[in-house]
mmCIF file of C-alpha atoms and ligand atoms in Angstrom:
data_model
loop_
_atom_site.group_PDB
_atom_site.id
_atom_site.type_symbol
_atom_site.label_atom_id
_atom_site.label_comp_id
_atom_site.label_asym_id
_atom_site.label_seq_id
_atom_site.Cartn_x
_atom_site.Cartn_y
_atom_site.Cartn_z
ATOM 1 C CA MET W 916 0.107 -0.178 -0.032
ATOM 2 C CA ASP W 917 1.517 3.885 -0.715
ATOM 3 C CA LYS W 918 2.258 5.497 1.829
ATOM 4 C CA LYS W 919 -1.690 6.244 4.147
ATOM 5 C CA ILE W 920 -2.006 9.432 6.221
ATOM 6 C CA ILE W 921 -4.207 9.039 9.425
ATOM 7 C CA LEU W 922 -4.929 11.586 11.448
ATOM 8 C CA ALA W 923 -5.752 10.151 15.026
ATOM 9 C CA ILE W 924 -7.614 11.403 18.592
ATOM 10 C CA GLU W 925 -7.783 9.804 21.830
ATOM 11 C CA SER W 926 -10.065 10.569 24.944
ATOM 12 C CA SER W 927 -10.513 7.866 27.412
ATOM 13 C CA CYS W 928 -9.710 8.657 30.492
ATOM 14 C CA ASP W 929 -8.129 12.024 31.679
ATOM 15 C CA GLU W 930 -5.071 13.009 28.135
ATOM 16 C CA THR W 931 -6.972 14.604 25.416
ATOM 17 C CA ALA W 932 -4.545 13.541 22.331
ATOM 18 C CA ALA W 933 -4.273 14.082 18.828
ATOM 19 C CA ALA W 934 -1.305 13.010 16.490
ATOM 20 C CA VAL W 935 -0.680 12.221 12.486
ATOM 21 C CA VAL W 936 1.119 9.283 11.742
ATOM 22 C CA VAL W 937 2.359 8.042 8.600
ATOM 23 C CA ASN W 938 1.793 4.470 7.715
ATOM 24 C CA GLY W 939 1.399 2.880 11.219
ATOM 25 C CA ARG W 940 4.721 3.704 12.602
ATOM 26 C CA GLU W 941 6.038 6.973 11.185
ATOM 27 C CA VAL W 942 5.297 9.690 13.542
ATOM 28 C CA LEU W 943 4.846 13.852 12.755
ATOM 29 C CA SER W 944 3.713 15.034 15.797
ATOM 30 C CA ASN W 945 2.010 13.471 18.864
ATOM 31 C CA VAL W 946 0.364 16.066 20.627
ATOM 32 C CA ILE W 947 -1.078 15.602 24.319
ATOM 33 C CA SER W 948 -3.119 18.168 26.652
ATOM 34 C CA SER W 949 -2.710 16.445 30.280
ATOM 35 C CA GLN W 950 -5.562 16.938 32.571
ATOM 36 C CA ILE W 951 -3.447 15.758 35.717
ATOM 37 C CA ASP W 952 -3.282 18.903 37.485
ATOM 38 C CA ILE W 953 -7.024 19.650 37.640
ATOM 39 C CA HIS W 954 -7.714 15.833 38.567
ATOM 40 C CA THR W 955 -5.129 16.049 41.452
ATOM 41 C CA LYS W 956 -7.224 17.791 43.792
ATOM 42 C CA PHE W 957 -9.134 14.980 43.797
ATOM 43 C CA GLY W 958 -6.458 12.525 44.183
ATOM 44 C CA GLY W 959 -8.075 10.883 41.320
ATOM 45 C CA VAL W 960 -9.742 11.236 37.908
ATOM 46 C CA VAL W 961 -13.368 12.734 38.032
ATOM 47 C CA PRO W 962 -15.553 11.646 34.993
ATOM 48 C CA GLU W 963 -17.626 14.475 34.717
ATOM 49 C CA VAL W 964 -14.427 17.315 34.758
ATOM 50 C CA ALA W 965 -12.606 15.220 31.897
ATOM 51 C CA SER W 966 -15.557 15.021 29.839
ATOM 52 C CA ARG W 967 -15.437 19.221 30.880
ATOM 53 C CA LYS W 968 -11.588 19.596 30.038
ATOM 54 C CA HIS W 969 -12.098 17.547 26.634
ATOM 55 C CA ILE W 970 -14.548 19.728 25.384
ATOM 56 C CA GLU W 971 -11.984 22.452 26.198
ATOM 57 C CA ALA W 972 -9.091 21.059 24.478
ATOM 58 C CA ILE W 973 -9.913 18.933 21.665
ATOM 59 C CA ASN W 974 -10.245 21.392 18.806
ATOM 60 C CA ALA W 975 -6.792 23.334 20.078
ATOM 61 C CA VAL W 976 -4.958 20.255 20.024
ATOM 62 C CA VAL W 977 -6.393 18.593 17.240
ATOM 63 C CA THR W 978 -5.244 22.284 14.692
ATOM 64 C CA GLU W 979 -1.992 22.265 16.277
ATOM 65 C CA ALA W 980 -0.987 18.055 15.818
ATOM 66 C CA LEU W 981 -2.694 18.479 12.360
ATOM 67 C CA GLU W 982 0.634 22.361 11.674
ATOM 68 C CA GLU W 983 2.943 20.582 14.628
ATOM 69 C CA ALA W 984 3.433 17.525 11.016
ATOM 70 C CA LYS W 985 2.524 20.132 8.694
ATOM 71 C CA VAL W 986 -0.313 18.355 7.180
ATOM 72 C CA SER W 987 -3.835 19.756 6.392
ATOM 73 C CA LEU W 988 -6.561 18.454 6.674
ATOM 74 C CA GLU W 989 -7.214 17.654 2.748
ATOM 75 C CA GLU W 990 -4.253 15.075 2.685
ATOM 76 C CA ILE W 991 -4.931 12.989 5.654
ATOM 77 C CA ASP W 992 -6.170 9.799 4.275
ATOM 78 C CA ALA W 993 -8.689 9.013 7.411
ATOM 79 C CA ILE W 994 -10.091 10.033 10.700
ATOM 80 C CA GLY W 995 -8.693 7.454 13.997
ATOM 81 C CA VAL W 996 -10.371 7.408 16.507
ATOM 82 C CA THR W 997 -11.149 5.983 20.969
ATOM 83 C CA TYR W 998 -13.938 4.012 21.260
ATOM 84 C CA GLY W 999 -13.471 2.195 24.380
ATOM 85 C CA PRO W 1000 -12.883 0.507 26.635
ATOM 86 C CA GLY W 1001 -12.605 3.825 28.710
ATOM 87 C CA LEU W 1002 -15.576 7.217 30.291
ATOM 88 C CA VAL W 1003 -17.749 6.894 28.201
ATOM 89 C CA GLY W 1004 -18.308 10.750 28.501
ATOM 90 C CA ALA W 1005 -14.311 11.829 27.647
ATOM 91 C CA LEU W 1006 -14.877 8.549 25.266
ATOM 92 C CA LEU W 1007 -17.769 11.152 23.481
ATOM 93 C CA VAL W 1008 -15.436 14.051 22.409
ATOM 94 C CA GLY W 1009 -13.438 12.628 20.337
ATOM 95 C CA LEU W 1010 -15.045 10.274 18.832
ATOM 96 C CA GLN W 1011 -17.422 13.586 18.261
ATOM 97 C CA TYR W 1012 -14.916 15.323 17.093
ATOM 98 C CA ALA W 1013 -13.730 12.643 14.242
ATOM 99 C CA LYS W 1014 -17.205 11.657 13.468
ATOM 100 C CA GLY W 1015 -18.051 15.302 12.464
ATOM 101 C CA LEU W 1016 -14.420 14.840 10.946
ATOM 102 C CA ALA W 1017 -14.718 12.512 8.740
ATOM 103 C CA TYR W 1018 -18.299 13.246 7.693
ATOM 104 C CA SER W 1019 -17.253 17.072 6.817
ATOM 105 C CA LEU W 1020 -14.104 15.542 4.280
ATOM 106 C CA ASN W 1021 -16.032 12.731 3.412
ATOM 107 C CA LYS W 1022 -13.040 10.034 4.606
ATOM 108 C CA PRO W 1023 -13.173 7.230 6.401
ATOM 109 C CA LEU W 1024 -13.281 6.876 10.311
ATOM 110 C CA ILE W 1025 -11.478 3.684 12.006
ATOM 111 C CA GLY W 1026 -12.945 3.487 15.178
ATOM 112 C CA VAL W 1027 -9.698 1.656 17.812
ATOM 113 C CA ASN W 1028 -9.412 0.057 20.885
ATOM 114 C CA HIS W 1029 -7.276 0.899 23.401
ATOM 115 C CA ILE W 1030 -6.351 -1.304 24.538
ATOM 116 C CA GLU W 1031 -5.070 -2.241 21.348
ATOM 117 C CA GLY W 1032 -4.010 1.262 20.292
ATOM 118 C CA HIS W 1033 -1.035 0.581 23.724
ATOM 119 C CA ILE W 1034 -0.177 -2.481 22.278
ATOM 120 C CA SER W 1035 0.922 -0.971 18.634
ATOM 121 C CA ALA W 1036 3.081 2.033 20.181
ATOM 122 C CA ASN W 1037 5.114 -0.562 20.104
ATOM 123 C CA PHE W 1038 4.505 -1.502 16.124
ATOM 124 C CA ILE W 1039 6.094 2.999 16.142
ATOM 125 C CA GLU W 1040 10.000 2.116 18.811
ATOM 126 C CA HIS W 1041 10.541 -1.612 17.372
ATOM 127 C CA LYS W 1042 9.981 -0.195 13.077
ATOM 128 C CA GLU W 1043 10.671 -4.332 11.988
ATOM 129 C CA LEU W 1044 8.282 -5.096 14.731
ATOM 130 C CA LYS W 1045 5.585 -8.593 14.107
ATOM 131 C CA PRO W 1046 3.355 -10.223 15.261
ATOM 132 C CA PRO W 1047 3.644 -12.716 16.636
ATOM 133 C CA PHE W 1048 4.749 -11.615 20.434
ATOM 134 C CA VAL W 1049 3.096 -11.886 24.218
ATOM 135 C CA CYS W 1050 1.934 -8.201 25.035
ATOM 136 C CA LEU W 1051 2.172 -7.040 28.175
ATOM 137 C CA VAL W 1052 -0.758 -4.169 29.023
ATOM 138 C CA VAL W 1053 -0.991 -2.195 32.368
ATOM 139 C CA SER W 1054 -2.284 0.899 33.142
ATOM 140 C CA GLY W 1055 -4.306 2.820 35.034
ATOM 141 C CA GLY W 1056 -7.595 1.060 34.173
ATOM 142 C CA HIS W 1057 -5.687 -2.351 32.393
ATOM 143 C CA THR W 1058 -4.038 -5.541 33.635
ATOM 144 C CA PHE W 1059 -3.967 -7.417 30.114
ATOM 145 C CA ILE W 1060 -0.854 -10.586 28.896
ATOM 146 C CA VAL W 1061 -2.255 -10.982 25.364
ATOM 147 C CA HIS W 1062 -0.978 -13.748 22.964
ATOM 148 C CA VAL W 1063 -0.628 -11.305 19.655
ATOM 149 C CA LYS W 1064 -0.480 -13.606 16.948
ATOM 150 C CA ASP W 1065 -1.237 -11.491 13.540
ATOM 151 C CA PHE W 1066 -1.599 -7.643 13.503
ATOM 152 C CA GLY W 1067 -5.703 -7.077 14.718
ATOM 153 C CA GLU W 1068 -5.103 -11.073 16.136
ATOM 154 C CA TYR W 1069 -5.103 -11.134 19.879
ATOM 155 C CA GLU W 1070 -5.739 -13.673 22.871
ATOM 156 C CA VAL W 1071 -6.403 -12.825 25.567
ATOM 157 C CA ILE W 1072 -3.554 -15.156 28.410
ATOM 158 C CA GLY W 1073 -4.362 -13.074 32.261
ATOM 159 C CA GLN W 1074 -6.225 -9.849 33.210
ATOM 160 C CA THR W 1075 -6.557 -8.538 36.328
ATOM 161 C CA ARG W 1076 -9.671 -10.182 37.985
ATOM 162 C CA ASP W 1077 -9.826 -6.814 40.584
ATOM 163 C CA ASP W 1078 -7.764 -3.654 40.583
ATOM 164 C CA ALA W 1079 -5.511 -2.820 37.594
ATOM 165 C CA ALA W 1080 -1.960 -2.899 38.250
ATOM 166 C CA GLY W 1081 -1.557 0.802 37.962
ATOM 167 C CA GLU W 1082 -4.453 0.892 39.775
ATOM 168 C CA ALA W 1083 -2.857 -0.768 43.043
ATOM 169 C CA TYR W 1084 0.051 1.316 42.543
ATOM 170 C CA ASP W 1085 -2.001 5.061 42.769
ATOM 171 C CA LYS W 1086 -3.832 3.868 45.538
ATOM 172 C CA VAL W 1087 -0.738 2.492 47.351
ATOM 173 C CA ALA W 1088 0.582 5.721 46.957
ATOM 174 C CA ARG W 1089 -2.244 7.659 48.502
ATOM 175 C CA ALA W 1090 -2.437 5.699 51.596
ATOM 176 C CA LEU W 1091 1.797 6.586 51.701
ATOM 177 C CA GLY W 1092 0.293 10.037 51.274
ATOM 178 C CA LEU W 1093 2.297 10.972 47.611
ATOM 179 C CA GLY W 1094 0.003 12.531 45.580
ATOM 180 C CA TYR W 1095 -1.430 11.111 42.405
ATOM 181 C CA PRO W 1096 -0.653 10.325 39.466
ATOM 182 C CA GLY W 1097 1.234 7.517 42.359
ATOM 183 C CA GLY W 1098 3.241 5.436 40.490
ATOM 184 C CA PRO W 1099 6.258 6.906 38.914
ATOM 185 C CA LYS W 1100 6.426 8.764 42.760
ATOM 186 C CA ILE W 1101 6.429 5.532 44.260
ATOM 187 C CA ASP W 1102 8.739 4.159 41.302
ATOM 188 C CA LYS W 1103 10.887 6.996 42.893
ATOM 189 C CA LEU W 1104 11.329 6.264 46.411
ATOM 190 C CA ALA W 1105 11.562 1.842 46.471
ATOM 191 C CA LYS W 1106 15.412 2.785 44.550
ATOM 192 C CA GLU W 1107 15.854 4.023 48.145
ATOM 193 C CA GLY W 1108 14.660 1.026 49.932
ATOM 194 C CA ASN W 1109 14.624 -2.535 50.742
ATOM 195 C CA GLU W 1110 12.973 -4.388 48.553
ATOM 196 C CA ASN W 1111 13.164 -7.238 51.621
ATOM 197 C CA ALA W 1112 12.336 -5.474 54.006
ATOM 198 C CA ILE W 1113 7.975 -5.787 54.517
ATOM 199 C CA LYS W 1114 6.434 -9.569 53.016
ATOM 200 C CA PHE W 1115 3.520 -8.954 51.000
ATOM 201 C CA PRO W 1116 0.692 -11.239 49.804
ATOM 202 C CA ARG W 1117 1.234 -12.527 45.916
ATOM 203 C CA ALA W 1118 -2.069 -13.276 44.468
ATOM 204 C CA ASN W 1119 -2.020 -17.783 43.376
ATOM 205 C CA PHE W 1120 -4.537 -19.312 41.809
ATOM 206 C CA HIS W 1121 -5.159 -22.694 41.870
ATOM 207 C CA ASP W 1122 -6.356 -23.344 38.327
ATOM 208 C CA ASP W 1123 -3.655 -23.253 35.650
ATOM 209 C CA SER W 1124 -5.162 -19.256 35.192
ATOM 210 C CA LEU W 1125 -2.139 -16.471 34.701
ATOM 211 C CA ASP W 1126 -5.060 -14.133 35.617
ATOM 212 C CA PHE W 1127 -3.593 -10.919 38.132
ATOM 213 C CA SER W 1128 -5.937 -9.926 41.644
ATOM 214 C CA PHE W 1129 -3.925 -6.409 42.845
ATOM 215 C CA SER W 1130 -6.115 -6.112 46.025
ATOM 216 C CA GLY W 1131 -4.702 -8.565 47.856
ATOM 217 C CA VAL W 1132 -1.575 -6.602 48.178
ATOM 218 C CA LYS W 1133 -2.439 -3.058 48.210
ATOM 219 C CA SER W 1134 -5.075 -3.340 51.065
ATOM 220 C CA ALA W 1135 -1.957 -5.848 52.852
ATOM 221 C CA VAL W 1136 -0.200 -2.220 52.977
ATOM 222 C CA LEU W 1137 -3.075 -1.043 53.828
ATOM 223 C CA ASN W 1138 -3.487 -3.236 56.856
ATOM 224 C CA TYR W 1139 0.274 -2.362 57.050
ATOM 225 C CA LEU W 1140 -0.220 0.873 57.806
ATOM 226 C CA ASN W 1141 -2.507 0.858 60.006
ATOM 227 C CA LYS W 1142 -0.825 -1.978 62.433
ATOM 228 C CA MET W 1143 2.376 0.793 63.068
ATOM 229 C CA SER W 1144 0.264 4.089 63.023
ATOM 230 C CA MET W 1145 -1.506 1.841 65.935
ATOM 231 C CA THR W 1146 0.717 1.470 67.917
ATOM 232 C CA GLY W 1147 2.948 4.391 66.965
ATOM 233 C CA GLU W 1148 6.039 2.718 65.458
ATOM 234 C CA GLU W 1149 7.335 4.678 62.046
ATOM 235 C CA VAL W 1150 6.684 3.901 58.735
ATOM 236 C CA ASN W 1151 10.063 3.452 56.471
ATOM 237 C CA LYS W 1152 8.045 5.087 53.203
ATOM 238 C CA ALA W 1153 10.777 3.939 50.923
ATOM 239 C CA ASP W 1154 10.598 0.438 51.909
ATOM 240 C CA VAL W 1155 6.828 -0.452 51.657
ATOM 241 C CA ALA W 1156 7.163 1.031 48.380
ATOM 242 C CA ALA W 1157 10.405 -1.226 46.967
ATOM 243 C CA SER W 1158 8.182 -3.708 48.958
ATOM 244 C CA PHE W 1159 5.052 -3.426 47.537
ATOM 245 C CA GLN W 1160 6.466 -3.456 43.986
ATOM 246 C CA LYS W 1161 8.775 -6.058 44.569
ATOM 247 C CA ALA W 1162 4.982 -7.822 45.371
ATOM 248 C CA VAL W 1163 3.718 -6.557 41.941
ATOM 249 C CA VAL W 1164 6.325 -6.830 39.724
ATOM 250 C CA ASP W 1165 6.863 -9.932 40.881
ATOM 251 C CA VAL W 1166 3.574 -11.985 39.453
ATOM 252 C CA LEU W 1167 3.625 -9.143 36.773
ATOM 253 C CA THR W 1168 6.600 -11.151 35.722
ATOM 254 C CA ASP W 1169 6.196 -14.814 36.287
ATOM 255 C CA ASN W 1170 2.749 -15.198 34.799
ATOM 256 C CA VAL W 1171 4.950 -13.096 31.155
ATOM 257 C CA MET W 1172 7.708 -15.506 31.788
ATOM 258 C CA LEU W 1173 5.311 -18.886 31.805
ATOM 259 C CA THR W 1174 3.202 -16.880 29.112
ATOM 260 C CA CYS W 1175 6.048 -17.552 26.347
ATOM 261 C CA LYS W 1176 6.157 -20.587 27.707
ATOM 262 C CA ARG W 1177 3.172 -22.201 27.175
ATOM 263 C CA LYS W 1178 2.792 -20.615 23.045
ATOM 264 C CA SER W 1179 6.643 -20.793 22.824
ATOM 265 C CA VAL W 1180 7.080 -17.010 22.445
ATOM 266 C CA LYS W 1181 10.126 -15.453 22.389
ATOM 267 C CA ARG W 1182 9.781 -11.938 22.212
ATOM 268 C CA VAL W 1183 7.396 -9.996 25.068
ATOM 269 C CA ALA W 1184 6.469 -6.177 24.388
ATOM 270 C CA ILE W 1185 5.350 -4.045 27.345
ATOM 271 C CA ALA W 1186 3.132 -1.077 27.109
ATOM 272 C CA GLY W 1187 0.908 0.969 28.840
ATOM 273 C CA GLY W 1188 1.762 3.950 31.641
ATOM 274 C CA VAL W 1189 3.552 1.185 33.920
ATOM 275 C CA ALA W 1190 5.779 -0.289 31.379
ATOM 276 C CA SER W 1191 7.630 3.289 32.224
ATOM 277 C CA ASN W 1192 8.255 1.794 35.469
ATOM 278 C CA SER W 1193 12.234 1.144 36.249
ATOM 279 C CA ALA W 1194 11.881 -2.365 38.605
ATOM 280 C CA LEU W 1195 9.501 -4.044 35.736
ATOM 281 C CA ARG W 1196 12.104 -3.077 33.426
ATOM 282 C CA ALA W 1197 14.665 -4.367 34.994
ATOM 283 C CA ASN W 1198 12.707 -7.135 35.987
ATOM 284 C CA LEU W 1199 11.724 -8.770 33.007
ATOM 285 C CA ILE W 1200 15.227 -8.217 31.654
ATOM 286 C CA LYS W 1201 16.611 -9.500 33.925
ATOM 287 C CA GLU W 1202 14.045 -12.999 33.540
ATOM 288 C CA GLY W 1203 14.199 -12.413 29.844
ATOM 289 C CA LYS W 1204 17.544 -12.963 29.371
ATOM 290 C CA LYS W 1205 18.073 -16.615 31.380
ATOM 291 C CA ARG W 1206 15.898 -17.727 29.040
ATOM 292 C CA GLY W 1207 16.689 -16.177 25.463
ATOM 293 C CA ILE W 1208 13.903 -13.722 25.440
ATOM 294 C CA GLU W 1209 13.566 -10.252 24.250
ATOM 295 C CA ILE W 1210 12.616 -7.693 26.154
ATOM 296 C CA LEU W 1211 10.645 -4.286 23.720
ATOM 297 C CA PHE W 1212 9.090 -0.891 25.604
ATOM 298 C CA PRO W 1213 8.410 1.623 23.935
ATOM 299 C CA ALA W 1214 9.564 5.547 25.479
ATOM 300 C CA PRO W 1215 7.420 6.597 28.174
ATOM 301 C CA ILE W 1216 5.897 9.297 25.875
ATOM 302 C CA LEU W 1217 4.551 6.280 24.562
ATOM 303 C CA CYS W 1218 3.912 4.673 27.127
ATOM 304 C CA THR W 1219 0.603 6.940 28.683
ATOM 305 C CA ASP W 1220 -2.241 7.542 27.456
ATOM 306 C CA ASN W 1221 -1.572 9.198 23.623
ATOM 307 C CA ALA W 1222 -3.057 9.139 20.207
ATOM 308 C CA ALA W 1223 -0.094 8.805 18.580
ATOM 309 C CA MET W 1224 -0.475 4.690 19.640
ATOM 310 C CA ILE W 1225 -4.463 4.990 17.852
ATOM 311 C CA GLY W 1226 -2.882 6.547 14.101
ATOM 312 C CA SER W 1227 -0.951 3.218 14.099
ATOM 313 C CA ALA W 1228 -3.413 0.677 15.660
ATOM 314 C CA ALA W 1229 -5.779 2.577 13.074
ATOM 315 C CA TYR W 1230 -3.687 2.317 9.758
ATOM 316 C CA PHE W 1231 -3.069 -1.321 10.542
ATOM 317 C CA GLU W 1232 -6.420 -1.657 10.888
ATOM 318 C CA MET W 1233 -6.910 -0.201 7.193
ATOM 319 C CA LEU W 1234 -4.576 -2.499 6.035
ATOM 320 C CA ASN W 1235 -6.991 -5.749 6.854
ATOM 321 C CA GLY W 1236 -9.396 -4.090 5.394
ATOM 322 C CA LEU W 1237 -11.614 -2.461 8.495
ATOM 323 C CA SER W 1238 -13.143 0.796 8.579
ATOM 324 C CA SER W 1239 -16.198 1.801 10.491
ATOM 325 C CA ASN W 1240 -20.004 3.836 10.296
ATOM 326 C CA LEU W 1241 -20.535 7.229 11.335
ATOM 327 C CA ASP W 1242 -22.837 6.200 13.461
ATOM 328 C CA LEU W 1243 -20.365 4.139 15.703
ATOM 329 C CA ASN W 1244 -20.763 4.608 19.183
ATOM 330 C CA ALA W 1245 -18.091 4.577 22.175
ATOM 331 C CA LYS W 1246 -18.542 1.622 24.136
ATOM 332 C CA PRO W 1247 -16.839 2.239 27.930
ATOM 333 C CA ASN W 1248 -16.104 -1.583 28.346
ATOM 334 C CA LEU W 1249 -14.694 -2.731 24.857
ATOM 335 C CA LYS W 1250 -13.386 -6.144 25.016
ATOM 336 C CA LEU W 1251 -9.618 -6.288 23.476
ATOM 337 C CA GLY W 1252 -10.864 -8.333 19.812
ATOM 338 C CA GLU W 1253 -14.448 -7.402 19.418
ATOM 339 C CA ARG W 1254 -15.473 -4.929 16.966
HETATM 340 O O1 KG4 E 235 -1.887 4.051 29.926
HETATM 341 P P1 KG4 E 235 -1.842 5.371 31.635
HETATM 342 O O2 KG4 E 235 -0.771 6.676 30.598
HETATM 343 O O3 KG4 E 235 -3.101 5.582 31.664
HETATM 344 C C1 KG4 E 235 -4.457 4.563 31.635
HETATM 345 O O4 KG4 E 235 -4.823 4.089 30.501
HETATM 346 O O5 KG4 E 235 -4.256 3.953 32.442
HETATM 347 O O6 KG4 E 235 -1.356 5.323 32.526
HETATM 348 C C2 KG4 E 235 -1.482 5.606 33.472
HETATM 349 C C3 KG4 E 235 -0.715 4.747 35.264
HETATM 350 C C4 KG4 E 235 -0.818 5.432 35.587
HETATM 351 O O7 KG4 E 235 -1.532 4.359 37.222
HETATM 352 C C5 KG4 E 235 0.091 5.710 36.969
HETATM 353 O O8 KG4 E 235 0.621 5.653 38.264
HETATM 354 C C6 KG4 E 235 1.315 4.712 35.832
HETATM 355 O O9 KG4 E 235 0.034 4.405 34.654
HETATM 356 N N1 KG4 E 235 2.491 4.733 35.903
HETATM 357 C C7 KG4 E 235 3.359 4.330 36.369
HETATM 358 C C8 KG4 E 235 4.430 4.773 36.155
HETATM 359 N N2 KG4 E 235 4.162 5.834 34.869
HETATM 360 C C9 KG4 E 235 2.389 6.142 35.177
HETATM 361 N N3 KG4 E 235 3.316 3.105 37.445
HETATM 362 C C10 KG4 E 235 4.266 2.780 37.816
HETATM 363 N N4 KG4 E 235 5.593 2.978 37.671
HETATM 364 C C11 KG4 E 235 6.109 4.092 36.942
HETATM 365 N N5 KG4 E 235 6.780 5.175 36.756
HETATM 366 ZN ZN1 ZN E 236 -4.934 3.768 28.684
#
């Protein structure tokens, strides 16, 4: 296929983002307007506030993405947009904007699954990367191990049964008084702590399952902090951060390595906000090396919510001959592989 330019829009949570991507791999612009400062005041994302802020930002963000890419609307081949999973009001802002553009320009609309977007960030970072590979998607809302069999063909091998990994980071950080978003703060503080200081539990399912559960370790941290406060003992926050992080990273790594073994795959890509975590990266590399498994991760700007990853996923959908109708609706609980 010749050169295809996609304008992509992402608004599923608290980032309003637009990007221009060529052939799914080359990013001409990647503009992200973050609402973190506003949500920090509330200790987490407030859905109604998120929708309103997306409405305020979207036009400027799309305009900036086009200007930075030096591409006009007429030169765009298709418009890619996240339509799920995510916050319904937030998704609708980006989706309605994209539909309006597609209709007025008479260009194809390509609805993209946000998780598929996270996975596709790896196609931007690693220009030669092709399936099959195993992808660990770890973000504030999702925790999945996916066997990427082909472009657009996914098998979910394991997922969280309760909290997402990033959610656990955020809740533990809040209990430690570190602020929101907690992941990067715990990552940093843990470097000064002893990861073996406190033994926090790892969820173990007795059924061969590669699912995750992070609410147990989160509650264990909260109970530990309560107990310390009741007995008047001083808490070493760095030790708590390091020990909690070890519990999370151990189980993520174990399940990824088991997936590779079961599927006979030697390549792992990670994705999502938590993929920026330094301990997770280091541990995956260490365990991967022992088994001859290559570990790939995108640059932090492609790990966090962004629209370039949506533009990449949209391109491969387009290559598969897929596009969406203008009656496409937001799907807050959209599953991976569902159309
Ligand atoms: O992918 P993302 O930007 O948004 C969602 O789709 O959720 O992920 C945000 C999540 C937050 O929970 C944040 O605390 C976490 O990713 N995160 C991290 C790190 N950087 C971001 N968690 C652990 N270590 C990090 N370095
Ligand atoms: Zn995300």
